PDB file of C-alpha atoms and ligand atoms in Angstrom:
ATOM      1  CA  MET A   1     -12.014  26.133 -43.815  1.00 81.00           C
ATOM      2  CA  ALA A   2     -14.258  27.384 -41.093  1.00 93.00           C
ATOM      3  CA  LEU A   3     -13.769  26.091 -37.595  1.00 96.00           C
ATOM      4  CA  ILE A   4     -17.367  25.173 -37.245  1.00 98.00           C
ATOM      5  CA  GLU A   5     -19.971  24.865 -40.021  1.00 98.00           C
ATOM      6  CA  VAL A   6     -23.619  24.634 -39.148  1.00 98.00           C
ATOM      7  CA  VAL A   7     -25.461  23.526 -42.227  1.00 98.00           C
ATOM      8  CA  ASP A   8     -29.218  23.494 -42.554  1.00 97.00           C
ATOM      9  CA  VAL A   9     -29.805  22.352 -39.022  1.00 98.00           C
ATOM     10  CA  ALA A  10     -33.227  21.615 -37.597  1.00 98.00           C
ATOM     11  CA  LYS A  11     -34.065  20.224 -34.202  1.00 98.00           C
ATOM     12  CA  SER A  12     -37.341  19.063 -32.884  1.00 97.00           C
ATOM     13  CA  PHE A  13     -38.300  17.203 -29.697  1.00 95.00           C
ATOM     14  CA  PRO A  14     -41.079  14.742 -29.088  1.00 93.00           C
ATOM     15  CA  SER A  15     -43.791  15.980 -26.745  1.00 90.00           C
ATOM     16  CA  ARG A  16     -47.206  14.800 -25.596  1.00 91.00           C
ATOM     17  CA  HIS A  17     -48.781  16.774 -28.359  1.00 87.00           C
ATOM     18  CA  GLY A  18     -46.571  15.456 -31.138  1.00 92.00           C
ATOM     19  CA  THR A  19     -43.227  16.722 -32.298  1.00 93.00           C
ATOM     20  CA  ILE A  20     -42.205  20.293 -31.419  1.00 94.00           C
ATOM     21  CA  ALA A  21     -39.871  22.038 -33.806  1.00 96.00           C
ATOM     22  CA  ILE A  22     -37.361  24.082 -31.848  1.00 96.00           C
ATOM     23  CA  MET A  23     -35.304  25.406 -34.607  1.00 97.00           C
ATOM     24  CA  ASP A  24     -35.280  25.170 -38.345  1.00 96.00           C
ATOM     25  CA  ASP A  25     -33.011  25.957 -41.298  1.00 96.00           C
ATOM     26  CA  ILE A  26     -30.094  27.153 -39.269  1.00 97.00           C
ATOM     27  CA  SER A  27     -26.868  27.779 -41.112  1.00 97.00           C
ATOM     28  CA  PHE A  28     -23.747  29.774 -40.134  1.00 97.00           C
ATOM     29  CA  GLU A  29     -20.062  29.453 -39.750  1.00 97.00           C
ATOM     30  CA  VAL A  30     -17.632  30.173 -36.971  1.00 97.00           C
ATOM     31  CA  ALA A  31     -14.179  31.034 -38.127  1.00 95.00           C
ATOM     32  CA  ASP A  32     -10.813  31.135 -36.280  1.00 94.00           C
ATOM     33  CA  ASN A  33     -10.644  34.278 -34.177  1.00 93.00           C
ATOM     34  CA  ASP A  34     -14.367  34.788 -34.331  1.00 95.00           C
ATOM     35  CA  PHE A  35     -16.261  36.127 -31.259  1.00 97.00           C
ATOM     36  CA  LEU A  36     -19.719  35.230 -32.262  1.00 98.00           C
ATOM     37  CA  ALA A  37     -22.850  35.907 -30.364  1.00 98.00           C
ATOM     38  CA  ILE A  38     -26.307  34.224 -30.787  1.00 98.00           C
ATOM     39  CA  VAL A  39     -29.173  36.338 -29.669  1.00 97.00           C
ATOM     40  CA  GLY A  40     -32.871  35.639 -29.762  1.00 95.00           C
ATOM     41  CA  PRO A  41     -35.948  35.454 -27.577  1.00 93.00           C
ATOM     42  CA  SER A  42     -36.209  32.951 -24.743  1.00 92.00           C
ATOM     43  CA  GLY A  43     -37.122  29.480 -26.040  1.00 93.00           C
ATOM     44  CA  CYS A  44     -35.821  29.979 -29.542  1.00 94.00           C
ATOM     45  CA  GLY A  45     -33.289  27.242 -29.125  1.00 96.00           C
ATOM     46  CA  LYS A  46     -30.070  29.036 -28.351  1.00 97.00           C
ATOM     47  CA  SER A  47     -28.930  26.661 -25.548  1.00 97.00           C
ATOM     48  CA  THR A  48     -30.009  23.700 -27.572  1.00 97.00           C
ATOM     49  CA  LEU A  49     -27.886  25.005 -30.425  1.00 98.00           C
ATOM     50  CA  LEU A  50     -24.842  25.173 -28.215  1.00 97.00           C
ATOM     51  CA  ARG A  51     -25.396  21.602 -27.197  1.00 97.00           C
ATOM     52  CA  LEU A  52     -25.677  20.566 -30.808  1.00 98.00           C
ATOM     53  CA  LEU A  53     -22.362  22.394 -31.544  1.00 98.00           C
ATOM     54  CA  GLN A  54     -20.543  20.504 -28.830  1.00 97.00           C
ATOM     55  CA  GLY A  55     -22.106  17.178 -29.793  1.00 97.00           C
ATOM     56  CA  LEU A  56     -24.036  16.823 -26.543  1.00 96.00           C
ATOM     57  CA  ASP A  57     -27.130  16.391 -28.677  1.00 97.00           C
ATOM     58  CA  HIS A  58     -27.725  15.815 -32.338  1.00 97.00           C
ATOM     59  CA  PRO A  59     -29.602  17.719 -35.121  1.00 98.00           C
ATOM     60  CA  SER A  60     -32.842  16.268 -36.335  1.00 97.00           C
ATOM     61  CA  ALA A  61     -31.815  17.424 -39.834  1.00 98.00           C
ATOM     62  CA  GLY A  62     -28.731  18.984 -41.332  1.00 98.00           C
ATOM     63  CA  GLU A  63     -25.232  18.682 -39.859  1.00 97.00           C
ATOM     64  CA  ILE A  64     -22.564  20.446 -37.821  1.00 98.00           C
ATOM     65  CA  ARG A  65     -18.948  20.139 -38.742  1.00 98.00           C
ATOM     66  CA  PHE A  66     -15.906  20.946 -36.670  1.00 97.00           C
ATOM     67  CA  ARG A  67     -12.802  21.538 -38.784  1.00 96.00           C
ATOM     68  CA  GLY A  68     -14.601  19.794 -41.651  1.00 96.00           C
ATOM     69  CA  LYS A  69     -15.522  16.611 -39.806  1.00 96.00           C
ATOM     70  CA  ARG A  70     -19.195  15.922 -38.830  1.00 97.00           C
ATOM     71  CA  VAL A  71     -19.748  16.246 -35.136  1.00 97.00           C
ATOM     72  CA  THR A  72     -21.163  12.823 -33.989  1.00 96.00           C
ATOM     73  CA  GLU A  73     -19.970  12.711 -30.391  1.00 96.00           C
ATOM     74  CA  VAL A  74     -19.107  15.078 -27.624  1.00 95.00           C
ATOM     75  CA  SER A  75     -16.239  17.239 -28.799  1.00 93.00           C
ATOM     76  CA  HIS A  76     -13.315  17.720 -26.397  1.00 91.00           C
ATOM     77  CA  GLN A  77     -12.226  20.630 -28.516  1.00 95.00           C
ATOM     78  CA  MET A  78     -14.997  22.704 -27.089  1.00 96.00           C
ATOM     79  CA  ALA A  79     -15.788  23.698 -23.554  1.00 96.00           C
ATOM     80  CA  MET A  80     -18.897  25.252 -22.033  1.00 97.00           C
ATOM     81  CA  VAL A  81     -19.533  27.899 -19.505  1.00 97.00           C
ATOM     82  CA  PHE A  82     -23.022  27.688 -18.024  1.00 96.00           C
ATOM     83  CA  GLN A  83     -25.452  30.322 -16.699  1.00 96.00           C
ATOM     84  CA  ASN A  84     -25.768  28.440 -13.354  1.00 94.00           C
ATOM     85  CA  PHE A  85     -21.918  27.802 -13.186  1.00 95.00           C
ATOM     86  CA  ALA A  86     -22.493  23.967 -12.992  1.00 95.00           C
ATOM     87  CA  LEU A  87     -19.730  23.542 -10.341  1.00 97.00           C
ATOM     88  CA  TYR A  88     -19.370  20.454  -8.265  1.00 97.00           C
ATOM     89  CA  PRO A  89     -20.250  21.660  -4.767  1.00 97.00           C
ATOM     90  CA  TRP A  90     -18.279  19.029  -3.063  1.00 97.00           C
ATOM     91  CA  LEU A  91     -15.055  19.955  -4.852  1.00 97.00           C
ATOM     92  CA  SER A  92     -12.778  22.906  -4.047  1.00 98.00           C
ATOM     93  CA  VAL A  93     -11.940  25.554  -6.632  1.00 98.00           C
ATOM     94  CA  ASN A  94      -8.725  23.736  -7.609  1.00 98.00           C
ATOM     95  CA  GLU A  95     -10.554  20.399  -7.875  1.00 97.00           C
ATOM     96  CA  ASN A  96     -13.304  21.875  -9.991  1.00 97.00           C
ATOM     97  CA  VAL A  97     -10.795  23.416 -12.400  1.00 97.00           C
ATOM     98  CA  ALA A  98      -8.897  20.127 -12.498  1.00 96.00           C
ATOM     99  CA  PHE A  99     -11.983  18.113 -13.166  1.00 93.00           C
ATOM    100  CA  GLY A 100     -11.834  18.163 -17.018  1.00 88.00           C
ATOM    101  CA  LEU A 101      -8.130  17.362 -16.987  1.00 93.00           C
ATOM    102  CA  THR A 102      -8.254  14.163 -14.978  1.00 87.00           C
ATOM    103  CA  SER A 103      -9.224  12.017 -17.985  1.00 83.00           C
ATOM    104  CA  ARG A 104      -6.302  13.179 -19.989  1.00 83.00           C
ATOM    105  CA  GLY A 105      -3.706  10.793 -18.588  1.00 84.00           C
ATOM    106  CA  TRP A 106      -1.575  13.715 -17.484  1.00 88.00           C
ATOM    107  CA  SER A 107       0.862  13.546 -14.534  1.00 92.00           C
ATOM    108  CA  LYS A 108      -0.275  15.193 -11.302  1.00 94.00           C
ATOM    109  CA  GLU A 109       2.401  17.861 -11.696  1.00 94.00           C
ATOM    110  CA  LYS A 110       1.193  18.737 -15.192  1.00 94.00           C
ATOM    111  CA  ILE A 111      -2.492  19.000 -14.007  1.00 96.00           C
ATOM    112  CA  ASP A 112      -1.403  21.111 -11.020  1.00 96.00           C
ATOM    113  CA  ALA A 113       0.545  23.444 -13.226  1.00 96.00           C
ATOM    114  CA  GLN A 114      -2.371  23.755 -15.584  1.00 96.00           C
ATOM    115  CA  VAL A 115      -4.790  24.421 -12.775  1.00 97.00           C
ATOM    116  CA  GLU A 116      -2.444  27.037 -11.302  1.00 97.00           C
ATOM    117  CA  ARG A 117      -2.198  28.837 -14.613  1.00 97.00           C
ATOM    118  CA  TYR A 118      -5.934  29.069 -15.168  1.00 97.00           C
ATOM    119  CA  VAL A 119      -6.828  29.830 -11.491  1.00 97.00           C
ATOM    120  CA  SER A 120      -4.394  32.748 -11.880  1.00 97.00           C
ATOM    121  CA  VAL A 121      -5.607  34.158 -15.203  1.00 96.00           C
ATOM    122  CA  THR A 122      -9.149  34.148 -13.978  1.00 97.00           C
ATOM    123  CA  GLY A 123      -8.381  36.030 -10.736  1.00 96.00           C
ATOM    124  CA  LEU A 124      -8.929  33.108  -8.335  1.00 97.00           C
ATOM    125  CA  VAL A 125      -5.584  33.177  -6.571  1.00 97.00           C
ATOM    126  CA  GLY A 126      -6.221  32.892  -2.835  1.00 97.00           C
ATOM    127  CA  PHE A 127      -9.420  30.950  -3.341  1.00 97.00           C
ATOM    128  CA  GLU A 128      -7.915  27.641  -4.442  1.00 97.00           C
ATOM    129  CA  GLU A 129      -9.182  25.636  -1.484  1.00 98.00           C
ATOM    130  CA  ALA A 130     -12.614  27.333  -1.235  1.00 98.00           C
ATOM    131  CA  TYR A 131     -15.739  25.513  -2.015  1.00 98.00           C
ATOM    132  CA  PRO A 132     -18.403  26.961  -4.369  1.00 98.00           C
ATOM    133  CA  ARG A 133     -20.824  27.702  -1.552  1.00 97.00           C
ATOM    134  CA  GLU A 134     -18.275  30.026  -0.037  1.00 97.00           C
ATOM    135  CA  LEU A 135     -17.935  32.069  -3.234  1.00 97.00           C
ATOM    136  CA  SER A 136     -19.998  34.895  -4.662  1.00 96.00           C
ATOM    137  CA  GLY A 137     -21.785  34.410  -7.972  1.00 96.00           C
ATOM    138  CA  GLY A 138     -18.984  36.332  -9.820  1.00 96.00           C
ATOM    139  CA  MET A 139     -16.304  34.135  -8.281  1.00 97.00           C
ATOM    140  CA  ARG A 140     -18.228  30.940  -9.024  1.00 98.00           C
ATOM    141  CA  GLN A 141     -18.412  31.967 -12.661  1.00 97.00           C
ATOM    142  CA  ARG A 142     -14.616  32.586 -12.629  1.00 97.00           C
ATOM    143  CA  VAL A 143     -14.326  28.971 -11.610  1.00 98.00           C
ATOM    144  CA  GLY A 144     -16.590  27.971 -14.458  1.00 97.00           C
ATOM    145  CA  LEU A 145     -14.454  29.973 -16.783  1.00 97.00           C
ATOM    146  CA  ALA A 146     -11.184  28.601 -15.387  1.00 97.00           C
ATOM    147  CA  ARG A 147     -12.472  25.037 -15.713  1.00 96.00           C
ATOM    148  CA  ALA A 148     -13.515  25.634 -19.360  1.00 96.00           C
ATOM    149  CA  LEU A 149     -10.206  27.382 -20.254  1.00 96.00           C
ATOM    150  CA  ALA A 150      -8.057  24.835 -18.497  1.00 96.00           C
ATOM    151  CA  VAL A 151      -8.855  22.244 -21.129  1.00 95.00           C
ATOM    152  CA  GLU A 152      -7.540  24.706 -23.647  1.00 95.00           C
ATOM    153  CA  PRO A 153     -10.490  24.406 -25.980  1.00 96.00           C
ATOM    154  CA  ALA A 154     -10.428  25.512 -29.582  1.00 97.00           C
ATOM    155  CA  VAL A 155     -13.956  26.894 -29.036  1.00 97.00           C
ATOM    156  CA  LEU A 156     -15.396  28.302 -25.795  1.00 98.00           C
ATOM    157  CA  LEU A 157     -19.095  28.031 -25.727  1.00 98.00           C
ATOM    158  CA  MET A 158     -20.767  30.375 -23.253  1.00 98.00           C
ATOM    159  CA  ASP A 159     -24.429  29.903 -22.388  1.00 98.00           C
ATOM    160  CA  GLU A 160     -25.905  33.077 -20.796  1.00 97.00           C
ATOM    161  CA  PRO A 161     -22.709  33.250 -18.685  1.00 97.00           C
ATOM    162  CA  PHE A 162     -23.490  36.639 -17.115  1.00 97.00           C
ATOM    163  CA  SER A 163     -27.251  36.380 -16.670  1.00 95.00           C
ATOM    164  CA  ALA A 164     -27.208  35.095 -13.065  1.00 95.00           C
ATOM    165  CA  LEU A 165     -24.922  37.838 -11.914  1.00 95.00           C
ATOM    166  CA  ASP A 166     -25.790  41.223 -10.561  1.00 95.00           C
ATOM    167  CA  PRO A 167     -25.257  43.990 -13.165  1.00 95.00           C
ATOM    168  CA  LEU A 168     -21.971  45.376 -11.845  1.00 95.00           C
ATOM    169  CA  THR A 169     -20.424  41.925 -11.486  1.00 96.00           C
ATOM    170  CA  ALA A 170     -21.613  40.971 -14.912  1.00 96.00           C
ATOM    171  CA  GLU A 171     -20.072  44.141 -16.359  1.00 95.00           C
ATOM    172  CA  SER A 172     -16.655  43.578 -14.824  1.00 94.00           C
ATOM    173  CA  LEU A 173     -16.649  39.863 -15.767  1.00 96.00           C
ATOM    174  CA  ARG A 174     -17.655  40.746 -19.343  1.00 97.00           C
ATOM    175  CA  GLU A 175     -14.637  43.098 -19.555  1.00 95.00           C
ATOM    176  CA  GLU A 176     -12.378  40.447 -18.058  1.00 93.00           C
ATOM    177  CA  VAL A 177     -13.446  37.792 -20.547  1.00 96.00           C
ATOM    178  CA  LEU A 178     -12.736  40.197 -23.351  1.00 96.00           C
ATOM    179  CA  GLN A 179      -9.256  40.879 -21.898  1.00 94.00           C
ATOM    180  CA  LEU A 180      -8.608  37.170 -21.735  1.00 95.00           C
ATOM    181  CA  TRP A 181      -9.848  36.759 -25.309  1.00 94.00           C
ATOM    182  CA  ARG A 182      -7.532  39.499 -26.493  1.00 92.00           C
ATOM    183  CA  ASP A 183      -4.484  37.688 -25.059  1.00 93.00           C
ATOM    184  CA  PRO A 184      -3.080  35.711 -27.917  1.00 91.00           C
ATOM    185  CA  GLY A 185      -1.265  33.404 -25.482  1.00 92.00           C
ATOM    186  CA  LEU A 186      -4.546  31.993 -24.147  1.00 93.00           C
ATOM    187  CA  PRO A 187      -7.201  29.664 -25.614  1.00 93.00           C
ATOM    188  CA  PRO A 188      -9.655  29.632 -27.246  1.00 95.00           C
ATOM    189  CA  GLU A 189      -9.503  30.288 -30.987  1.00 95.00           C
ATOM    190  CA  ALA A 190     -13.217  31.210 -31.116  1.00 97.00           C
ATOM    191  CA  VAL A 191     -15.997  32.063 -28.752  1.00 98.00           C
ATOM    192  CA  VAL A 192     -19.664  31.358 -29.209  1.00 98.00           C
ATOM    193  CA  LEU A 193     -21.721  33.402 -26.717  1.00 98.00           C
ATOM    194  CA  VAL A 194     -25.427  32.696 -26.318  1.00 98.00           C
ATOM    195  CA  THR A 195     -27.467  35.529 -24.794  1.00 97.00           C
ATOM    196  CA  HIS A 196     -30.910  37.114 -24.797  1.00 93.00           C
ATOM    197  CA  ASN A 197     -29.281  40.390 -24.011  1.00 96.00           C
ATOM    198  CA  ILE A 198     -28.754  42.348 -27.271  1.00 97.00           C
ATOM    199  CA  GLU A 199     -26.476  44.986 -25.536  1.00 96.00           C
ATOM    200  CA  GLU A 200     -24.286  42.273 -24.232  1.00 97.00           C
ATOM    201  CA  ALA A 201     -23.987  40.673 -27.632  1.00 98.00           C
ATOM    202  CA  LEU A 202     -23.024  44.016 -29.319  1.00 98.00           C
ATOM    203  CA  LEU A 203     -20.607  44.902 -26.482  1.00 97.00           C
ATOM    204  CA  MET A 204     -18.687  41.697 -26.885  1.00 97.00           C
ATOM    205  CA  ALA A 205     -18.967  40.059 -30.188  1.00 98.00           C
ATOM    206  CA  ASP A 206     -17.574  40.743 -33.710  1.00 96.00           C
ATOM    207  CA  ARG A 207     -20.569  39.077 -35.289  1.00 97.00           C
ATOM    208  CA  VAL A 208     -24.074  38.429 -34.070  1.00 97.00           C
ATOM    209  CA  ILE A 209     -26.422  35.818 -35.274  1.00 97.00           C
ATOM    210  CA  VAL A 210     -30.111  36.977 -34.620  1.00 97.00           C
ATOM    211  CA  MET A 211     -32.582  34.278 -34.153  1.00 96.00           C
ATOM    212  CA  SER A 212     -36.395  34.507 -34.457  1.00 95.00           C
ATOM    213  CA  ARG A 213     -38.855  33.185 -31.971  1.00 93.00           C
ATOM    214  CA  ARG A 214     -39.470  29.428 -31.800  1.00 93.00           C
ATOM    215  CA  PRO A 215     -38.913  27.643 -34.110  1.00 94.00           C
ATOM    216  CA  GLY A 216     -35.733  29.550 -34.172  1.00 95.00           C
ATOM    217  CA  ARG A 217     -34.459  30.626 -37.535  1.00 96.00           C
ATOM    218  CA  VAL A 218     -31.581  32.888 -38.447  1.00 96.00           C
ATOM    219  CA  LEU A 219     -33.013  36.343 -39.178  1.00 96.00           C
ATOM    220  CA  ALA A 220     -29.668  37.986 -39.833  1.00 95.00           C
ATOM    221  CA  GLY A 221     -26.076  37.905 -39.331  1.00 95.00           C
ATOM    222  CA  VAL A 222     -24.678  41.303 -38.168  1.00 96.00           C
ATOM    223  CA  ILE A 223     -21.031  42.254 -38.300  1.00 96.00           C
ATOM    224  CA  VAL A 224     -20.274  44.561 -35.396  1.00 96.00           C
ATOM    225  CA  ASN A 225     -17.817  47.053 -36.746  1.00 94.00           C
ATOM    226  CA  LEU A 226     -17.831  49.389 -33.702  1.00 95.00           C
ATOM    227  CA  PRO A 227     -14.485  50.229 -32.259  1.00 94.00           C
ATOM    228  CA  ARG A 228     -13.410  48.673 -28.977  1.00 94.00           C
ATOM    229  CA  PRO A 229     -13.823  49.336 -26.073  1.00 92.00           C
ATOM    230  CA  ARG A 230     -17.467  49.810 -27.105  1.00 95.00           C
ATOM    231  CA  ASP A 231     -19.417  52.763 -25.828  1.00 95.00           C
ATOM    232  CA  ARG A 232     -22.887  51.662 -25.087  1.00 93.00           C
ATOM    233  CA  LYS A 233     -23.904  55.302 -24.936  1.00 95.00           C
ATOM    234  CA  SER A 234     -22.704  56.188 -28.416  1.00 96.00           C
ATOM    235  CA  ALA A 235     -25.152  56.890 -31.187  1.00 96.00           C
ATOM    236  CA  ALA A 236     -23.727  54.100 -33.302  1.00 96.00           C
ATOM    237  CA  PHE A 237     -24.130  51.513 -30.478  1.00 97.00           C
ATOM    238  CA  TYR A 238     -27.674  52.692 -29.829  1.00 96.00           C
ATOM    239  CA  GLN A 239     -28.584  52.481 -33.541  1.00 95.00           C
ATOM    240  CA  LEU A 240     -27.219  48.944 -33.797  1.00 96.00           C
ATOM    241  CA  THR A 241     -28.980  47.826 -30.695  1.00 97.00           C
ATOM    242  CA  ASP A 242     -32.155  49.318 -32.086  1.00 96.00           C
ATOM    243  CA  TYR A 243     -31.638  47.542 -35.357  1.00 95.00           C
ATOM    244  CA  VAL A 244     -31.199  44.153 -33.824  1.00 96.00           C
ATOM    245  CA  TYR A 245     -34.148  44.666 -31.541  1.00 95.00           C
ATOM    246  CA  SER A 246     -36.306  45.560 -34.520  1.00 94.00           C
ATOM    247  CA  LEU A 247     -35.096  42.490 -36.385  1.00 93.00           C
ATOM    248  CA  ILE A 248     -36.254  40.228 -33.505  1.00 92.00           C
ATOM    249  CA  THR A 249     -39.595  41.966 -33.085  1.00 90.00           C
ATOM    250  CA  GLU A 250     -40.246  42.171 -36.814  1.00 84.00           C
ATOM    251  CA  GLY A 251     -39.052  38.551 -37.166  1.00 75.00           C
ATOM    252  CA  SER A 252     -41.629  37.433 -34.580  1.00 53.00           C
ATOM    253  CA  THR A 253     -44.466  38.566 -36.874  1.00 42.00           C
ATOM    254  CA  GLY A 254     -43.406  35.869 -39.271  1.00 39.00           C
ATOM    255  CA  SER A 255     -42.635  38.276 -42.210  1.00 36.00           C
ATOM    256  CA  HIS A 256     -38.986  38.763 -41.338  1.00 33.00           C
ATOM    257  CA  SER A 257     -37.274  37.862 -44.541  1.00 35.00           C
ATOM    258  CA  ALA A 258     -39.401  40.143 -46.765  1.00 31.00           C
ATOM    259  CA  THR A 259     -39.229  42.933 -44.287  1.00 31.00           C
ATOM    260  CA  LEU A 260     -35.529  42.639 -43.812  1.00 34.00           C
ATOM    261  CA  LYS A 261     -34.680  42.592 -47.416  1.00 31.00           C
ATOM    262  CA  GLU A 262     -36.846  45.586 -48.156  1.00 30.00           C
ATOM    263  CA  SER A 263     -36.180  47.834 -45.186  1.00 31.00           C
ATOM    264  CA  LYS A 264     -32.502  47.029 -44.672  1.00 36.00           C
ATOM    265  CA  PRO A 265     -31.129  46.138 -48.059  1.00 29.00           C
ATOM    266  CA  SER A 266     -27.441  46.552 -47.068  1.00 33.00           C
ATOM    267  CA  ALA A 267     -27.741  44.390 -43.990  1.00 37.00           C
ATOM    268  CA  ALA A 268     -26.965  41.473 -46.161  1.00 34.00           C
ATOM    269  CA  VAL A 269     -28.841  38.214 -45.248  1.00 35.00           C
ATOM    270  CA  SER A 270     -27.765  35.319 -47.375  1.00 34.00           C
ATOM    271  CA  GLY A 271     -28.614  31.758 -46.486  1.00 35.00           C
ATOM    272  CA  GLY A 272     -28.092  32.575 -42.868  1.00 36.00           C
ATOM    273  CA  THR A 273     -24.481  33.527 -43.355  1.00 35.00           C
ATOM    274  CA  PRO A 274     -23.400  36.782 -41.721  1.00 36.00           C
ATOM    275  CA  LEU A 275     -22.224  39.343 -44.205  1.00 34.00           C
ATOM    276  CA  ALA A 276     -22.526  42.925 -43.091  1.00 37.00           C
ATOM    277  CA  SER A 277     -24.166  45.427 -40.844  1.00 40.00           C
ATOM    278  CA  SER A 278     -25.687  48.458 -42.443  1.00 41.00           C
ATOM    279  CA  ALA A 279     -26.383  50.139 -39.079  1.00 44.00           C
ATOM    280  CA  ALA A 280     -22.678  50.004 -37.996  1.00 40.00           C
ATOM    281  CA  SER A 281     -21.358  51.384 -41.223  1.00 42.00           C
ATOM    282  CA  ALA A 282     -24.072  53.943 -41.456  1.00 37.00           C
ATOM    283  CA  ALA A 283     -22.934  55.147 -38.019  1.00 38.00           C
ATOM    284  CA  GLY A 284     -19.345  55.532 -39.328  1.00 35.00           C
ATOM    285  CA  ALA A 285     -17.863  52.670 -37.375  1.00 36.00           C
ATOM    286  CA  GLU A 286     -14.568  51.225 -38.421  1.00 34.00           C
ATOM    287  CA  SER A 287     -13.561  47.599 -38.809  1.00 34.00           C
ATOM    288  CA  LYS A 288     -11.091  46.656 -36.170  1.00 31.00           C
ATOM    289  CA  PRO A 289      -9.801  43.136 -35.685  1.00 35.00           C
ATOM    290  CA  LEU A 290     -10.065  41.915 -32.078  1.00 34.00           C
ATOM    291  CA  ARG A 291      -6.945  39.873 -31.729  1.00 43.00           C
TER     292      ARG A 291
HETATM  293  P1  LIG B 301     -33.206  29.194 -25.359  1.00 57.87           P
HETATM  294  O1  LIG B 301     -31.848  28.917 -24.889  1.00 57.87           O
HETATM  295  O2  LIG B 301     -33.243  30.038 -26.584  1.00 57.87           O
HETATM  296  O3  LIG B 301     -34.082  29.863 -24.272  1.00 57.87           O
HETATM  297  P2  LIG B 301     -33.677  26.363 -25.266  1.00 57.87           P
HETATM  298  O4  LIG B 301     -32.656  25.837 -26.296  1.00 57.87           O
HETATM  299  O5  LIG B 301     -33.252  26.295 -23.871  1.00 57.87           O
HETATM  300  O6  LIG B 301     -33.984  27.880 -25.688  1.00 57.87           O
HETATM  301  O7  LIG B 301     -35.013  25.628 -25.439  1.00 57.87           O
HETATM  302  C1  LIG B 301     -35.792  25.755 -26.550  1.00 57.87           C
HETATM  303  C2  LIG B 301     -37.084  24.976 -26.387  1.00 57.87           C
HETATM  304  O8  LIG B 301     -36.742  23.557 -26.424  1.00 57.87           O
HETATM  305  C3  LIG B 301     -37.689  25.141 -25.023  1.00 57.87           C
HETATM  306  O9  LIG B 301     -39.091  25.204 -25.277  1.00 57.87           O
HETATM  307  C4  LIG B 301     -37.388  23.884 -24.297  1.00 57.87           C
HETATM  308  O10 LIG B 301     -38.353  23.525 -23.434  1.00 57.87           O
HETATM  309  C5  LIG B 301     -37.232  22.896 -25.372  1.00 57.87           C
HETATM  310  N1  LIG B 301     -36.311  21.767 -25.052  1.00 57.87           N
HETATM  311  C6  LIG B 301     -34.951  21.979 -24.806  1.00 57.87           C
HETATM  312  N2  LIG B 301     -34.426  20.731 -24.578  1.00 57.87           N
HETATM  313  C7  LIG B 301     -35.430  19.792 -24.650  1.00 57.87           C
HETATM  314  C8  LIG B 301     -35.393  18.418 -24.469  1.00 57.87           C
HETATM  315  N3  LIG B 301     -34.337  17.699 -24.197  1.00 57.87           N
HETATM  316  N4  LIG B 301     -36.714  17.761 -24.664  1.00 57.87           N
HETATM  317  C9  LIG B 301     -37.804  18.448 -24.902  1.00 57.87           C
HETATM  318  N5  LIG B 301     -37.832  19.862 -25.072  1.00 57.87           N
HETATM  319  C10 LIG B 301     -36.603  20.497 -25.007  1.00 57.87           C
END
């Protein structure tokens, strides 16, 4: 059974001009050990979709299941990392990381040990007593990551986690997140990364869900079979980036499904479920499990 099932989900919000459809007909699955990225233009509903996955908001139609059970309330099996870090400015690094643990009824010793572990794995040793305002963006995002990992979630949800960082910091943090992900001794079991950055999605994920402009629909599921560490200068990487880019731009014309099926027959698109990537296999990439 898939860890998460998204089945025919639609979401709309009321507005002054009537109801606005944000996304429609969204279906995909997240399996154990999946590193899934969701890409699409700004405003296509990616962040909203993450909120729906965690149960912070509810679909207008369709349903989301976690381990076979419909998500009807906030899931504590999932933790979110935010673009703007969302730290509590009045709390120290240690206190921010401990925040999600305080409601668990754990002893102080157990919380302290957990905080120490995740402060350490995210490279924050020496900064335990610092406040967010004293930290660089990269360090703040480490705190966001430590706080999310400390609850040992089954699914880590990441909402544009590198977008607010300078390019070099973003690059090194991406690599560190992948290293943490590769460590079988650490949570989570799956990652869902939302990004508008196609390169970032293809550098990090095993599968990429490509969404259209609003109302967001699944244009394709792309399996990224490129070997790791991924070389963004390789022909195969370039080809795949170009392919995803063209999916989004073609999709925005409103003729995506016909175009897709005609022009990329082996990039299988079936009911929104990711199947295969023609571009990766055409480029001679091999399948390589991440963990
Ligand atoms: P993305 O992450 O792809 O940029 P979002 O999920 O943030 O897109 O937003 C999609 C659209 O939904 C935006 O136009 C946004 O203004 C709208 N939206 C998001 N949340 C709400 C809400 N609670 N009420 C009304 N509109 C919303």
